C-alpha positions as a LaTeX table, in Angstrom:
\begin{tabular}{lrrr}
\hline
Residue & $x$ (\AA) & $y$ (\AA) & $z$ (\AA) \\
\hline
Leu1 & 69.13 & $-24.14$ & $-55.10$ \\
Glu2 & 71.53 & $-21.29$ & $-55.71$ \\
Asn3 & 71.30 & $-17.87$ & $-54.17$ \\
Thr4 & 70.19 & $-15.48$ & $-56.92$ \\
Asp5 & 70.04 & $-12.31$ & $-54.80$ \\
Asn6 & 73.18 & $-10.91$ & $-56.46$ \\
Glu7 & 71.69 & $-11.42$ & $-59.91$ \\
Leu8 & 68.53 & $-9.57$ & $-58.94$ \\
Glu9 & 70.49 & $-6.63$ & $-57.53$ \\
Asp10 & 72.47 & $-6.28$ & $-60.76$ \\
Ser11 & 69.36 & $-6.25$ & $-62.94$ \\
Glu12 & 67.32 & $-3.74$ & $-60.92$ \\
Val13 & 66.04 & $-0.80$ & $-62.95$ \\
Ile14 & 66.82 & 2.60 & $-61.47$ \\
Glu15 & 63.78 & 4.82 & $-61.73$ \\
Asn16 & 63.36 & 8.59 & $-61.93$ \\
Pro17 & 60.88 & 10.62 & $-59.83$ \\
Asp18 & 58.01 & 10.00 & $-62.30$ \\
Gly19 & 58.44 & 6.27 & $-61.71$ \\
Phe20 & 59.85 & 5.76 & $-65.21$ \\
Ser21 & 63.12 & 4.04 & $-66.06$ \\
Asp22 & 66.30 & 6.15 & $-66.01$ \\
Gly23 & 66.81 & 5.54 & $-69.75$ \\
Thr24 & 70.51 & 4.66 & $-69.61$ \\
Ser25 & 70.12 & 1.46 & $-71.63$ \\
Glu26 & 71.03 & 1.67 & $-75.32$ \\
Asp27 & 67.54 & 0.39 & $-76.14$ \\
Phe28 & 66.07 & 3.77 & $-75.13$ \\
Lys29 & 65.74 & 6.17 & $-78.06$ \\
Trp30 & 64.11 & 9.57 & $-78.52$ \\
Tyr31 & 60.99 & 9.76 & $-80.71$ \\
Ile32 & 58.81 & 12.71 & $-81.68$ \\
Ala33 & 55.04 & 12.45 & $-81.46$ \\
Lys34 & 52.86 & 14.88 & $-83.43$ \\
Thr35 & 50.07 & 16.42 & $-81.38$ \\
Met36 & 47.38 & 19.01 & $-81.85$ \\
Thr37 & 48.91 & 22.46 & $-81.39$ \\
Gly38 & 48.15 & 23.90 & $-77.98$ \\
Gln39 & 47.51 & 20.45 & $-76.46$ \\
Glu40 & 51.13 & 19.49 & $-75.76$ \\
Asn41 & 51.01 & 19.71 & $-71.95$ \\
Lys42 & 47.68 & 17.85 & $-71.80$ \\
Val43 & 49.10 & 15.13 & $-74.08$ \\
Gln44 & 52.23 & 14.91 & $-71.91$ \\
Lys45 & 50.13 & 14.33 & $-68.78$ \\
Thr46 & 47.87 & 11.83 & $-70.58$ \\
Ile47 & 50.84 & 9.79 & $-71.86$ \\
Lys48 & 52.41 & 9.71 & $-68.39$ \\
Asp49 & 49.12 & 8.54 & $-66.87$ \\
Arg50 & 48.68 & 5.84 & $-69.53$ \\
Ile51 & 52.25 & 4.58 & $-69.01$ \\
Val52 & 51.54 & 4.08 & $-65.31$ \\
Asn53 & 48.10 & 2.56 & $-65.92$ \\
Tyr54 & 49.46 & 0.04 & $-68.45$ \\
Asn55 & 52.48 & $-0.82$ & $-66.22$ \\
Leu56 & 55.00 & 0.16 & $-68.91$ \\
Thr57 & 57.18 & 2.40 & $-66.71$ \\
Glu58 & 60.27 & 0.25 & $-67.43$ \\
Glu59 & 59.96 & 0.99 & $-71.15$ \\
Phe60 & 59.64 & 4.79 & $-70.91$ \\
Ser61 & 62.16 & 7.26 & $-69.55$ \\
Gln62 & 60.97 & 10.80 & $-70.31$ \\
Val63 & 58.06 & 12.65 & $-71.89$ \\
Leu64 & 59.05 & 16.25 & $-72.68$ \\
Val65 & 57.48 & 19.40 & $-74.06$ \\
Pro66 & 60.56 & 21.59 & $-74.74$ \\
Glu67 & 59.95 & 25.16 & $-73.56$ \\
Glu68 & 62.01 & 28.30 & $-73.22$ \\
Glu69 & 61.52 & 31.36 & $-71.08$ \\
Val70 & 60.81 & 34.55 & $-73.02$ \\
Val71 & 60.82 & 38.06 & $-71.55$ \\
Thr72 & 58.17 & 40.36 & $-72.99$ \\
Asn73 & 57.36 & 43.96 & $-72.23$ \\
Val74 & 53.63 & 44.58 & $-71.82$ \\
Asn75 & 52.43 & 48.05 & $-70.80$ \\
Gly76 & 55.90 & 48.90 & $-69.49$ \\
Lys77 & 56.12 & 45.79 & $-67.29$ \\
Lys78 & 58.42 & 42.83 & $-67.88$ \\
Arg79 & 56.68 & 39.48 & $-68.08$ \\
His80 & 58.36 & 36.08 & $-68.11$ \\
Leu81 & 56.47 & 33.61 & $-70.30$ \\
Lys82 & 57.15 & 29.98 & $-71.17$ \\
Lys83 & 57.03 & 29.45 & $-74.90$ \\
Arg84 & 57.07 & 26.07 & $-76.62$ \\
Ile85 & 60.14 & 25.59 & $-78.78$ \\
Phe86 & 58.42 & 22.99 & $-81.01$ \\
Pro87 & 54.66 & 23.68 & $-80.99$ \\
Gly88 & 52.64 & 20.60 & $-81.84$ \\
Tyr89 & 55.31 & 18.07 & $-80.83$ \\
Val90 & 56.14 & 15.99 & $-77.75$ \\
Leu91 & 59.52 & 14.29 & $-77.27$ \\
Ile92 & 59.42 & 10.77 & $-75.81$ \\
Lys93 & 62.41 & 8.67 & $-74.71$ \\
Met94 & 61.32 & 5.04 & $-74.81$ \\
Ile95 & 62.01 & 1.51 & $-75.96$ \\
Met96 & 60.08 & 1.06 & $-79.20$ \\
Asn97 & 58.01 & $-2.11$ & $-79.44$ \\
Asp98 & 54.41 & $-2.92$ & $-80.37$ \\
Arg99 & 53.04 & $-2.21$ & $-76.89$ \\
Thr100 & 54.78 & 1.16 & $-76.47$ \\
Trp101 & 54.00 & 2.18 & $-80.06$ \\
His102 & 50.29 & 1.47 & $-79.56$ \\
Leu103 & 50.23 & 3.20 & $-76.16$ \\
Val104 & 51.54 & 6.45 & $-77.67$ \\
Lys105 & 49.74 & 6.21 & $-81.02$ \\
Asp106 & 46.35 & 5.49 & $-79.41$ \\
Thr107 & 46.59 & 8.44 & $-77.01$ \\
Asp108 & 43.98 & 11.16 & $-77.59$ \\
Lys109 & 45.20 & 14.22 & $-79.51$ \\
Ile110 & 48.27 & 12.41 & $-80.94$ \\
Thr111 & 48.22 & 12.21 & $-84.72$ \\
Gly112 & 51.33 & 10.06 & $-85.20$ \\
Phe113 & 55.11 & 9.95 & $-85.07$ \\
Val114 & 57.65 & 12.00 & $-87.02$ \\
Gly115 & 59.97 & 10.10 & $-89.37$ \\
Gly116 & 60.14 & 6.52 & $-90.53$ \\
Thr117 & 57.06 & 4.69 & $-91.74$ \\
Leu118 & 53.54 & 4.59 & $-90.31$ \\
Ala119 & 54.22 & 1.22 & $-88.67$ \\
Lys120 & 57.81 & 1.85 & $-87.57$ \\
Pro121 & 58.89 & 5.40 & $-86.66$ \\
Ser122 & 62.58 & 6.23 & $-86.77$ \\
Pro123 & 64.34 & 7.52 & $-83.64$ \\
Leu124 & 66.31 & 10.75 & $-83.40$ \\
Thr125 & 70.09 & 10.60 & $-83.59$ \\
Glu126 & 71.97 & 11.38 & $-80.37$ \\
Glu127 & 72.99 & 14.80 & $-81.76$ \\
Glu128 & 69.41 & 15.70 & $-82.69$ \\
Ala129 & 68.13 & 14.56 & $-79.31$ \\
Ala130 & 70.80 & 16.54 & $-77.46$ \\
Phe131 & 69.98 & 19.68 & $-79.45$ \\
Met132 & 66.23 & 19.30 & $-79.00$ \\
Thr133 & 66.43 & 18.68 & $-75.27$ \\
Asn134 & 68.81 & 21.64 & $-74.76$ \\
Gln135 & 71.53 & 19.42 & $-73.38$ \\
Ser136 & 74.02 & 20.01 & $-76.16$ \\
Lys137 & 77.57 & 21.03 & $-75.33$ \\
Glu138 & 76.69 & 24.73 & $-75.64$ \\
Gly139 & 74.37 & 24.39 & $-72.63$ \\
Phe140 & 70.93 & 25.88 & $-72.15$ \\
Lys141 & 69.71 & 28.72 & $-74.30$ \\
Pro142 & 69.72 & 32.10 & $-72.58$ \\
Val143 & 66.44 & 33.86 & $-71.90$ \\
Arg144 & 65.27 & 35.41 & $-75.15$ \\
Ser145 & 63.60 & 38.79 & $-75.45$ \\
Ala146 & 60.52 & 39.11 & $-77.62$ \\
Leu147 & 61.15 & 42.81 & $-78.25$ \\
Ser148 & 61.99 & 43.79 & $-81.79$ \\
Phe149 & 63.78 & 46.98 & $-82.75$ \\
Ser150 & 65.22 & 48.25 & $-86.00$ \\
Glu151 & 68.09 & 50.65 & $-86.69$ \\
Gly152 & 67.03 & 54.30 & $-86.70$ \\
Glu153 & 63.99 & 53.62 & $-84.49$ \\
Ser154 & 63.31 & 56.06 & $-81.65$ \\
Val155 & 63.11 & 54.42 & $-78.20$ \\
Lys156 & 62.43 & 55.59 & $-74.65$ \\
Val157 & 64.55 & 54.16 & $-71.82$ \\
Thr158 & 62.28 & 52.94 & $-68.99$ \\
Glu159 & 64.80 & 51.63 & $-66.42$ \\
Gly160 & 68.24 & 52.40 & $-65.09$ \\
Pro161 & 70.21 & 55.64 & $-64.83$ \\
Phe162 & 68.91 & 56.88 & $-68.20$ \\
Ala163 & 65.23 & 56.32 & $-67.39$ \\
Ser164 & 62.88 & 58.65 & $-69.32$ \\
Phe165 & 65.59 & 59.52 & $-71.88$ \\
Val166 & 64.72 & 59.18 & $-75.56$ \\
Gly167 & 67.32 & 57.74 & $-77.93$ \\
Thr168 & 67.80 & 56.32 & $-81.41$ \\
Val169 & 68.82 & 52.74 & $-82.14$ \\
Glu170 & 72.19 & 52.89 & $-83.92$ \\
Ala171 & 73.01 & 49.19 & $-84.23$ \\
Ile172 & 71.83 & 45.77 & $-83.07$ \\
Ser173 & 74.45 & 43.10 & $-82.37$ \\
Glu174 & 74.04 & 39.40 & $-83.26$ \\
Lys175 & 73.25 & 38.68 & $-79.62$ \\
Gly176 & 70.43 & 41.24 & $-79.66$ \\
Lys177 & 72.21 & 44.03 & $-77.77$ \\
Ile178 & 71.14 & 47.52 & $-78.78$ \\
Lys179 & 73.46 & 50.54 & $-79.12$ \\
\hline
\end{tabular}
């Protein structure tokens, strides 16, 4: 008998905190699952639970609901809200085979996959996946403001050294800065 300990150490799968695979293998691809709008977080939790229950953690890496932080102004108070970037969709990094396809497709509140055929969905390209997961070369998106102003509109300053002053919007830059 030969000692196979070295072979086992080389083939160990590194896992992330959720207990899923790290997804570094080229077999892992990003797929988009269509869900009922407003149920994305519930679907994400359900998929994660089903992956663990069916012992398929080696074939899944991540289940994401892309969100961004938006600053809104309600009754003069700033509020930070998380807003879904792609409502009605969940991103899943996995190895596609019959078992994983059925696990995702048969999950409650999932209506199917985006792209490809009904029986064989097509994965995202690396560029699309990087853009959608906010890991593109440009980095993360800055916090976006939900306030909307137009040129010539009268505004009242609520904070800073010019608090309680009234002014007129002269111009709005591409980045959303107001003059």
